[in-house]
Amino acid sequence: MAVTVESLPASTRSVTGKPGDDHALASVFKAYTISATFWLVFGTAVGLLLAFKFGAPDFWAEKYLTFGRLRPIHTNSVFYGWASLALVGCAYYVTVRSCGTRLYSVMLAKVGLWLFNIACAAGTIALDLGYNWGDLEYREWPWPIRLVFFVALAITAWNLLATIARRESKDIYLSNWYIVGGVLWTLVICLVAILPWYQKGLGQVAISGYFMHNAVGMWFTPLALGLFYYAIPKVLNRPIYSYALGVLAFWTNLLFYPMLGGHHFLFSPLPWWIQTTAIIASVGMLVPVFGGGANYLLTMRGRYHGRIESYPLAFLFVGVLCYIFGSAQGTVEALRDMQAVWHFTDFTVGHSHFTMYGFVTFAAWGGIYALLPLATGKRPGQFGMALHFWLATTGVAIYVISLSIGGTMQGLDWIHAKPFIQSVVDMKPYYLWRGVGGILMFLSHLVFVWNVWRMTAGKSGDAPSPVMEPEEAAV
Amino acid sequence: MKKAMWTIFGGALLLYIVIVMVIAVGPAIDLAQTPPGPGVVPLTPLQEEGRQVFASNGCDYCHTLQVRPLPEDVPFGRPSAPGDFAYATPEMLGSERTGPDLTNVGNRRGEIWQYMHLYDPRAVSPDSIMPNFKFLFREVKAVPEGETAVSIPAAFAPKNGDKVIATQKAKALVAFLMSLKQAPIPGYKMNGGMGGPATAAAPAASAPAAPAGGYAYDAAKGKALFDSTCAACHQASGEGVPGAFPPLKGNAAVDNADPTLHLHTILHGAHGVTIGGVAYAGVMPEFGSQLSDDDIANIANYERSSWGNHAKPVTPSEVAKIRAAGK
């Protein structure tokens, strides 16, 4: 295989070499990671409480702790607090390093972080007080708060583009396509979600379908994939398998993903053509998913042993697998015959954790474990990373499997015209197992806090360098 | 150097905006103009306030407000039509059914049931996992002038003997829930399914052939229909809820050789009854427009033959006769 210059992250070639710049970048990366970690622990603590309420509905049923107010607090905290901040922190590091330059503005990055945090905190408080914008999923925050998030995003876009503009090389490394693409598209998404002219009746339904899946697929997905394109070759110390395949995945993702939001409203009164287009686009998504997924796996080929020795790589590997299988599952779910069984059931909740947790969250963890030690010079402990990895992996497996089985039973109960309450009764054991998975996942987040502490403020641990030996040396 | 950057990012942004206009914004502008369907009216101020309470407390995360043209959605009403949502802003179609769909709940449950169920769902639905909404109620020593105490079964009522009264928020919420009634669209049936949206041009359902040798009561169907339609108030045990919903077990109208009152009540509903000197405040919705003669016969026969009742079975033609006689 011909190794083009483009297929190597530029940081393996050059850095600015000024310690002041490195220190500034590390401080930005650290600040984003610490904020994100706070929102992860907060958001999943709320999630765990919600899981418990399925078995004990009268537990903490007071006004400010009622299920329906905490549920959007959970989803918005992990979306906008955890995953967004973790991925933006990584994105700053990846963009600066892959452009072989220094960050355009540390100040802008920090202002952006403040605004992101203010939006998340204000959004959480507003939802708990009962101020939401209808129960419009993932855009429940009142619009002025979402405007703050929009401004933070715009500042991030400006900072990243200005950084890329001052790069030394002619080419723009693929990671930056995904990262900047994701930020720019999300500016459009946020704007479309706020503009008032068509937010009425069925018009708002059309926007809900669009927003729900674009906020996932044109924000978290490109940021996580951009991170993969940098972190996987970096850790393995070898170039990406195929640059061209990455470019193909980029453009096909852009073509198909925006159109599939309607599959959240199959069999609804939305026009049938929107629903059918969404199904076709969902099938079309197999091209970027298998293309991109194969690219990552082929980059890892032959280094299977490394996946066990290197936990950063193990996290990235699970992230890639969940990207491929979680997305393929999404395609199958979008087919009308399958949707007739799974729609409205807990299977969907299993799917969203398979992807948002198994894919996006594992990608963020892999990126942080791979890159944060390079930025700060401090490493976590090997035991800490191992504990985190196995608790999280086991937890999410139990979570997804129990809700997938339970959700299927729920759907079949309805098809067999059983009284509705039967589907509630039949879900009880699966809700219990979901809680067990959730406990393991939450414990892993506490371990992650410890690991982040060691990579930032605390005492450096005993983990080996996240960058593996080059193959010649490893043989 | 700059050129590559603007080609990639500018192109990706432009292409995205074009797709979003075609797939989301354009259709949304058009769909926002959808005129209201027949009989679809705006909410009253009280119902509107109730919709706010519904949204604030995230009811929509467990209850959908859309009926699909699929057989499994039949219990929730006719398929939702575009015109149903003309006044439904913010939209609350929902994405999960941890609890049942509420599109047509105003036609299935009465106000008293709603209050009781909000105060403690387990009081009327023992297996429910819905949280209680006691924070929408006040517990008082004496019921103030102009207020009515919510009837709660003794086992679920405050232990200190306090009375339960609804706050303004609870009243608004129940007003909203009671407003959730589908306006009928003649001929609008479940014929959409996999093939297309529900249409008004429904082929006339072929009348079921009368089984040879006369009518046979389908006990399994009768029980299933009873459990999903009637048990919420009258309870699976047939014992009802004291003070609110009368028992069917040993009920003089049910366990009676003459089925007229029994069938009339199912077809046309009832407004507060007194049985054996005990007053039951619950309002029973009419089921004549929601259930076929066949279904009503199955339900009635299940009730007439369960919990020790031994009344003569009824046939769908008897139901049809009483239906034809009108109120």
PDB file of N, CA and C in Angstrom, chain B residues 54-111:
ATOM      1  N   PHE B  54     -48.558  19.265  31.666  1.00  0.00           N
ATOM      2  CA  PHE B  54     -48.212  17.995  31.013  1.00  0.00           C
ATOM      3  C   PHE B  54     -46.775  18.045  30.492  1.00  0.00           C
ATOM      4  N   ALA B  55     -46.436  19.156  29.797  1.00  0.00           N
ATOM      5  CA  ALA B  55     -45.097  19.285  29.221  1.00  0.00           C
ATOM      6  C   ALA B  55     -44.039  19.506  30.301  1.00  0.00           C
ATOM      7  N   SER B  56     -44.333  20.372  31.276  1.00  0.00           N
ATOM      8  CA  SER B  56     -43.360  20.687  32.337  1.00  0.00           C
ATOM      9  C   SER B  56     -42.909  19.447  33.066  1.00  0.00           C
ATOM     10  N   ASN B  57     -43.854  18.528  33.277  1.00  0.00           N
ATOM     11  CA  ASN B  57     -43.524  17.341  34.061  1.00  0.00           C
ATOM     12  C   ASN B  57     -43.161  16.152  33.190  1.00  0.00           C
ATOM     13  N   GLY B  58     -42.949  16.418  31.904  1.00  0.00           N
ATOM     14  CA  GLY B  58     -42.397  15.392  31.022  1.00  0.00           C
ATOM     15  C   GLY B  58     -43.281  14.169  30.840  1.00  0.00           C
ATOM     16  N   CYS B  59     -44.608  14.343  30.884  1.00  0.00           N
ATOM     17  CA  CYS B  59     -45.519  13.197  30.716  1.00  0.00           C
ATOM     18  C   CYS B  59     -45.279  12.507  29.372  1.00  0.00           C
ATOM     19  N   ASP B  60     -44.866  13.344  28.398  1.00  0.00           N
ATOM     20  CA  ASP B  60     -44.708  12.898  27.029  1.00  0.00           C
ATOM     21  C   ASP B  60     -43.558  11.901  26.853  1.00  0.00           C
ATOM     22  N   TYR B  61     -42.675  11.793  27.854  1.00  0.00           N
ATOM     23  CA  TYR B  61     -41.570  10.844  27.698  1.00  0.00           C
ATOM     24  C   TYR B  61     -42.028   9.402  27.837  1.00  0.00           C
ATOM     25  N   CYS B  62     -43.183   9.189  28.442  1.00  0.00           N
ATOM     26  CA  CYS B  62     -43.698   7.821  28.574  1.00  0.00           C
ATOM     27  C   CYS B  62     -45.010   7.606  27.831  1.00  0.00           C
ATOM     28  N   HIS B  63     -45.681   8.679  27.439  1.00  0.00           N
ATOM     29  CA  HIS B  63     -46.974   8.545  26.766  1.00  0.00           C
ATOM     30  C   HIS B  63     -46.914   9.226  25.412  1.00  0.00           C
ATOM     31  N   THR B  64     -47.190   8.501  24.351  1.00  0.00           N
ATOM     32  CA  THR B  64     -47.236   9.115  23.029  1.00  0.00           C
ATOM     33  C   THR B  64     -48.582   9.800  22.841  1.00  0.00           C
ATOM     34  N   LEU B  65     -48.619  10.695  21.854  1.00  0.00           N
ATOM     35  CA  LEU B  65     -49.880  11.316  21.442  1.00  0.00           C
ATOM     36  C   LEU B  65     -50.002  11.169  19.923  1.00  0.00           C
ATOM     37  N   GLN B  66     -49.870   9.949  19.455  1.00  0.00           N
ATOM     38  CA  GLN B  66     -50.057   9.664  18.032  1.00  0.00           C
ATOM     39  C   GLN B  66     -50.488   8.209  17.893  1.00  0.00           C
ATOM     40  N   VAL B  67     -51.469   7.975  17.036  1.00  0.00           N
ATOM     41  CA  VAL B  67     -51.938   6.619  16.776  1.00  0.00           C
ATOM     42  C   VAL B  67     -51.523   6.250  15.356  1.00  0.00           C
ATOM     43  N   ARG B  68     -50.864   5.094  15.242  1.00  0.00           N
ATOM     44  CA  ARG B  68     -50.370   4.687  13.929  1.00  0.00           C
ATOM     45  C   ARG B  68     -51.412   3.812  13.218  1.00  0.00           C
ATOM     46  N   PRO B  69     -51.368   3.762  11.900  1.00  0.00           N
ATOM     47  CA  PRO B  69     -52.316   2.896  11.182  1.00  0.00           C
ATOM     48  C   PRO B  69     -51.871   1.433  11.243  1.00  0.00           C
ATOM     49  N   LEU B  70     -51.667   0.928  12.451  1.00  0.00           N
ATOM     50  CA  LEU B  70     -51.201  -0.450  12.632  1.00  0.00           C
ATOM     51  C   LEU B  70     -52.181  -1.163  13.558  1.00  0.00           C
ATOM     52  N   PRO B  71     -52.331  -2.488  13.376  1.00  0.00           N
ATOM     53  CA  PRO B  71     -53.306  -3.209  14.206  1.00  0.00           C
ATOM     54  C   PRO B  71     -53.060  -3.041  15.704  1.00  0.00           C
ATOM     55  N   GLU B  72     -51.769  -2.985  16.112  1.00  0.00           N
ATOM     56  CA  GLU B  72     -51.502  -2.918  17.551  1.00  0.00           C
ATOM     57  C   GLU B  72     -51.923  -1.585  18.167  1.00  0.00           C
ATOM     58  N   ASP B  73     -52.206  -0.589  17.318  1.00  0.00           N
ATOM     59  CA  ASP B  73     -52.617   0.710  17.844  1.00  0.00           C
ATOM     60  C   ASP B  73     -54.135   0.858  17.929  1.00  0.00           C
ATOM     61  N   VAL B  74     -54.873  -0.176  17.495  1.00  0.00           N
ATOM     62  CA  VAL B  74     -56.338  -0.086  17.507  1.00  0.00           C
ATOM     63  C   VAL B  74     -56.896   0.322  18.874  1.00  0.00           C
ATOM     64  N   PRO B  75     -56.356  -0.196  20.013  1.00  0.00           N
ATOM     65  CA  PRO B  75     -56.945   0.191  21.296  1.00  0.00           C
ATOM     66  C   PRO B  75     -56.871   1.691  21.586  1.00  0.00           C
ATOM     67  N   PHE B  76     -55.987   2.405  20.879  1.00  0.00           N
ATOM     68  CA  PHE B  76     -55.779   3.816  21.210  1.00  0.00           C
ATOM     69  C   PHE B  76     -56.643   4.752  20.372  1.00  0.00           C
ATOM     70  N   GLY B  77     -57.376   4.225  19.383  1.00  0.00           N
ATOM     71  CA  GLY B  77     -58.249   5.083  18.580  1.00  0.00           C
ATOM     72  C   GLY B  77     -58.002   4.894  17.097  1.00  0.00           C
ATOM     73  N   ARG B  78     -58.583   5.780  16.296  1.00  0.00           N
ATOM     74  CA  ARG B  78     -58.334   5.737  14.853  1.00  0.00           C
ATOM     75  C   ARG B  78     -56.942   6.286  14.583  1.00  0.00           C
ATOM     76  N   PRO B  79     -56.361   6.013  13.390  1.00  0.00           N
ATOM     77  CA  PRO B  79     -55.028   6.570  13.117  1.00  0.00           C
ATOM     78  C   PRO B  79     -55.067   8.089  13.148  1.00  0.00           C
ATOM     79  N   SER B  80     -54.005   8.684  13.679  1.00  0.00           N
ATOM     80  CA  SER B  80     -53.934  10.145  13.721  1.00  0.00           C
ATOM     81  C   SER B  80     -53.902  10.694  12.305  1.00  0.00           C
ATOM     82  N   ALA B  81     -54.631  11.784  12.087  1.00  0.00           N
ATOM     83  CA  ALA B  81     -54.662  12.423  10.774  1.00  0.00           C
ATOM     84  C   ALA B  81     -53.913  13.748  10.862  1.00  0.00           C
ATOM     85  N   PRO B  82     -53.356  14.233   9.731  1.00  0.00           N
ATOM     86  CA  PRO B  82     -52.593  15.486   9.777  1.00  0.00           C
ATOM     87  C   PRO B  82     -53.370  16.627  10.431  1.00  0.00           C
ATOM     88  N   GLY B  83     -54.673  16.702  10.163  1.00  0.00           N
ATOM     89  CA  GLY B  83     -55.471  17.808  10.694  1.00  0.00           C
ATOM     90  C   GLY B  83     -55.645  17.776  12.206  1.00  0.00           C
ATOM     91  N   ASP B  84     -55.326  16.623  12.838  1.00  0.00           N
ATOM     92  CA  ASP B  84     -55.465  16.525  14.302  1.00  0.00           C
ATOM     93  C   ASP B  84     -54.493  17.441  15.037  1.00  0.00           C
ATOM     94  N   PHE B  85     -53.393  17.840  14.354  1.00  0.00           N
ATOM     95  CA  PHE B  85     -52.298  18.513  15.064  1.00  0.00           C
ATOM     96  C   PHE B  85     -52.255  20.020  14.806  1.00  0.00           C
ATOM     97  N   ALA B  86     -53.342  20.538  14.180  1.00  0.00           N
ATOM     98  CA  ALA B  86     -53.322  21.952  13.795  1.00  0.00           C
ATOM     99  C   ALA B  86     -53.098  22.871  14.997  1.00  0.00           C
ATOM    100  N   TYR B  87     -53.620  22.490  16.154  1.00  0.00           N
ATOM    101  CA  TYR B  87     -53.457  23.331  17.351  1.00  0.00           C
ATOM    102  C   TYR B  87     -52.502  22.703  18.367  1.00  0.00           C
ATOM    103  N   ALA B  88     -51.829  21.633  17.970  1.00  0.00           N
ATOM    104  CA  ALA B  88     -50.981  20.901  18.919  1.00  0.00           C
ATOM    105  C   ALA B  88     -49.561  21.456  18.888  1.00  0.00           C
ATOM    106  N   THR B  89     -49.333  22.588  19.535  1.00  0.00           N
ATOM    107  CA  THR B  89     -48.001  23.184  19.636  1.00  0.00           C
ATOM    108  C   THR B  89     -47.721  23.505  21.095  1.00  0.00           C
ATOM    109  N   PRO B  90     -46.625  23.078  21.691  1.00  0.00           N
ATOM    110  CA  PRO B  90     -45.580  22.260  21.093  1.00  0.00           C
ATOM    111  C   PRO B  90     -46.081  20.851  20.772  1.00  0.00           C
ATOM    112  N   GLU B  91     -45.464  20.277  19.734  1.00  0.00           N
ATOM    113  CA  GLU B  91     -45.888  18.922  19.374  1.00  0.00           C
ATOM    114  C   GLU B  91     -45.437  17.953  20.459  1.00  0.00           C
ATOM    115  N   MET B  92     -46.293  17.002  20.755  1.00  0.00           N
ATOM    116  CA  MET B  92     -45.926  16.018  21.771  1.00  0.00           C
ATOM    117  C   MET B  92     -46.259  14.610  21.285  1.00  0.00           C
ATOM    118  N   LEU B  93     -45.891  14.327  20.034  1.00  0.00           N
ATOM    119  CA  LEU B  93     -46.191  13.005  19.488  1.00  0.00           C
ATOM    120  C   LEU B  93     -45.477  11.901  20.273  1.00  0.00           C
ATOM    121  N   GLY B  94     -44.278  12.223  20.775  1.00  0.00           N
ATOM    122  CA  GLY B  94     -43.606  11.291  21.667  1.00  0.00           C
ATOM    123  C   GLY B  94     -42.849  10.197  20.942  1.00  0.00           C
ATOM    124  N   SER B  95     -41.966   9.529  21.701  1.00  0.00           N
ATOM    125  CA  SER B  95     -41.113   8.496  21.106  1.00  0.00           C
ATOM    126  C   SER B  95     -41.135   7.201  21.904  1.00  0.00           C
ATOM    127  N   GLU B  96     -41.827   7.181  23.029  1.00  0.00           N
ATOM    128  CA  GLU B  96     -41.815   5.955  23.840  1.00  0.00           C
ATOM    129  C   GLU B  96     -43.182   5.690  24.428  1.00  0.00           C
ATOM    130  N   ARG B  97     -43.521   4.414  24.576  1.00  0.00           N
ATOM    131  CA  ARG B  97     -44.763   4.046  25.241  1.00  0.00           C
ATOM    132  C   ARG B  97     -44.465   3.176  26.450  1.00  0.00           C
ATOM    133  N   THR B  98     -43.783   3.756  27.433  1.00  0.00           N
ATOM    134  CA  THR B  98     -43.657   3.041  28.697  1.00  0.00           C
ATOM    135  C   THR B  98     -45.061   2.906  29.289  1.00  0.00           C
ATOM    136  N   GLY B  99     -45.888   3.927  29.041  1.00  0.00           N
ATOM    137  CA  GLY B  99     -47.314   3.884  29.357  1.00  0.00           C
ATOM    138  C   GLY B  99     -48.103   3.974  28.064  1.00  0.00           C
ATOM    139  N   PRO B 100     -49.426   3.823  28.143  1.00  0.00           N
ATOM    140  CA  PRO B 100     -50.235   3.793  26.915  1.00  0.00           C
ATOM    141  C   PRO B 100     -50.327   5.153  26.226  1.00  0.00           C
ATOM    142  N   ASP B 101     -50.697   5.111  24.951  1.00  0.00           N
ATOM    143  CA  ASP B 101     -50.944   6.337  24.189  1.00  0.00           C
ATOM    144  C   ASP B 101     -52.153   7.062  24.782  1.00  0.00           C
ATOM    145  N   LEU B 102     -52.129   8.403  24.717  1.00  0.00           N
ATOM    146  CA  LEU B 102     -53.200   9.187  25.341  1.00  0.00           C
ATOM    147  C   LEU B 102     -54.033   9.985  24.338  1.00  0.00           C
ATOM    148  N   THR B 103     -53.838   9.711  23.026  1.00  0.00           N
ATOM    149  CA  THR B 103     -54.533  10.507  22.007  1.00  0.00           C
ATOM    150  C   THR B 103     -56.032  10.634  22.257  1.00  0.00           C
ATOM    151  N   ASN B 104     -56.651   9.520  22.695  1.00  0.00           N
ATOM    152  CA  ASN B 104     -58.109   9.471  22.803  1.00  0.00           C
ATOM    153  C   ASN B 104     -58.526   9.163  24.243  1.00  0.00           C
ATOM    154  N   VAL B 105     -57.640   9.479  25.206  1.00  0.00           N
ATOM    155  CA  VAL B 105     -57.897   9.034  26.582  1.00  0.00           C
ATOM    156  C   VAL B 105     -59.140   9.703  27.168  1.00  0.00           C
ATOM    157  N   GLY B 106     -59.477  10.895  26.666  1.00  0.00           N
ATOM    158  CA  GLY B 106     -60.672  11.590  27.152  1.00  0.00           C
ATOM    159  C   GLY B 106     -61.945  10.804  26.893  1.00  0.00           C
ATOM    160  N   ASN B 107     -61.907   9.937  25.874  1.00  0.00           N
ATOM    161  CA  ASN B 107     -63.070   9.095  25.591  1.00  0.00           C
ATOM    162  C   ASN B 107     -63.040   7.781  26.362  1.00  0.00           C
ATOM    163  N   ARG B 108     -61.940   7.486  27.014  1.00  0.00           N
ATOM    164  CA  ARG B 108     -61.826   6.184  27.684  1.00  0.00           C
ATOM    165  C   ARG B 108     -61.919   6.275  29.203  1.00  0.00           C
ATOM    166  N   ARG B 109     -61.534   7.426  29.781  1.00  0.00           N
ATOM    167  CA  ARG B 109     -61.509   7.544  31.236  1.00  0.00           C
ATOM    168  C   ARG B 109     -62.285   8.790  31.652  1.00  0.00           C
ATOM    169  N   GLY B 110     -62.848   8.738  32.854  1.00  0.00           N
ATOM    170  CA  GLY B 110     -63.549   9.905  33.377  1.00  0.00           C
ATOM    171  C   GLY B 110     -62.640  10.736  34.274  1.00  0.00           C
ATOM    172  N   GLU B 111     -63.140  11.907  34.665  1.00  0.00           N
ATOM    173  CA  GLU B 111     -62.331  12.820  35.483  1.00  0.00           C
ATOM    174  C   GLU B 111     -61.939  12.210  36.818  1.00  0.00           C
TER     175      GLU B 111
END
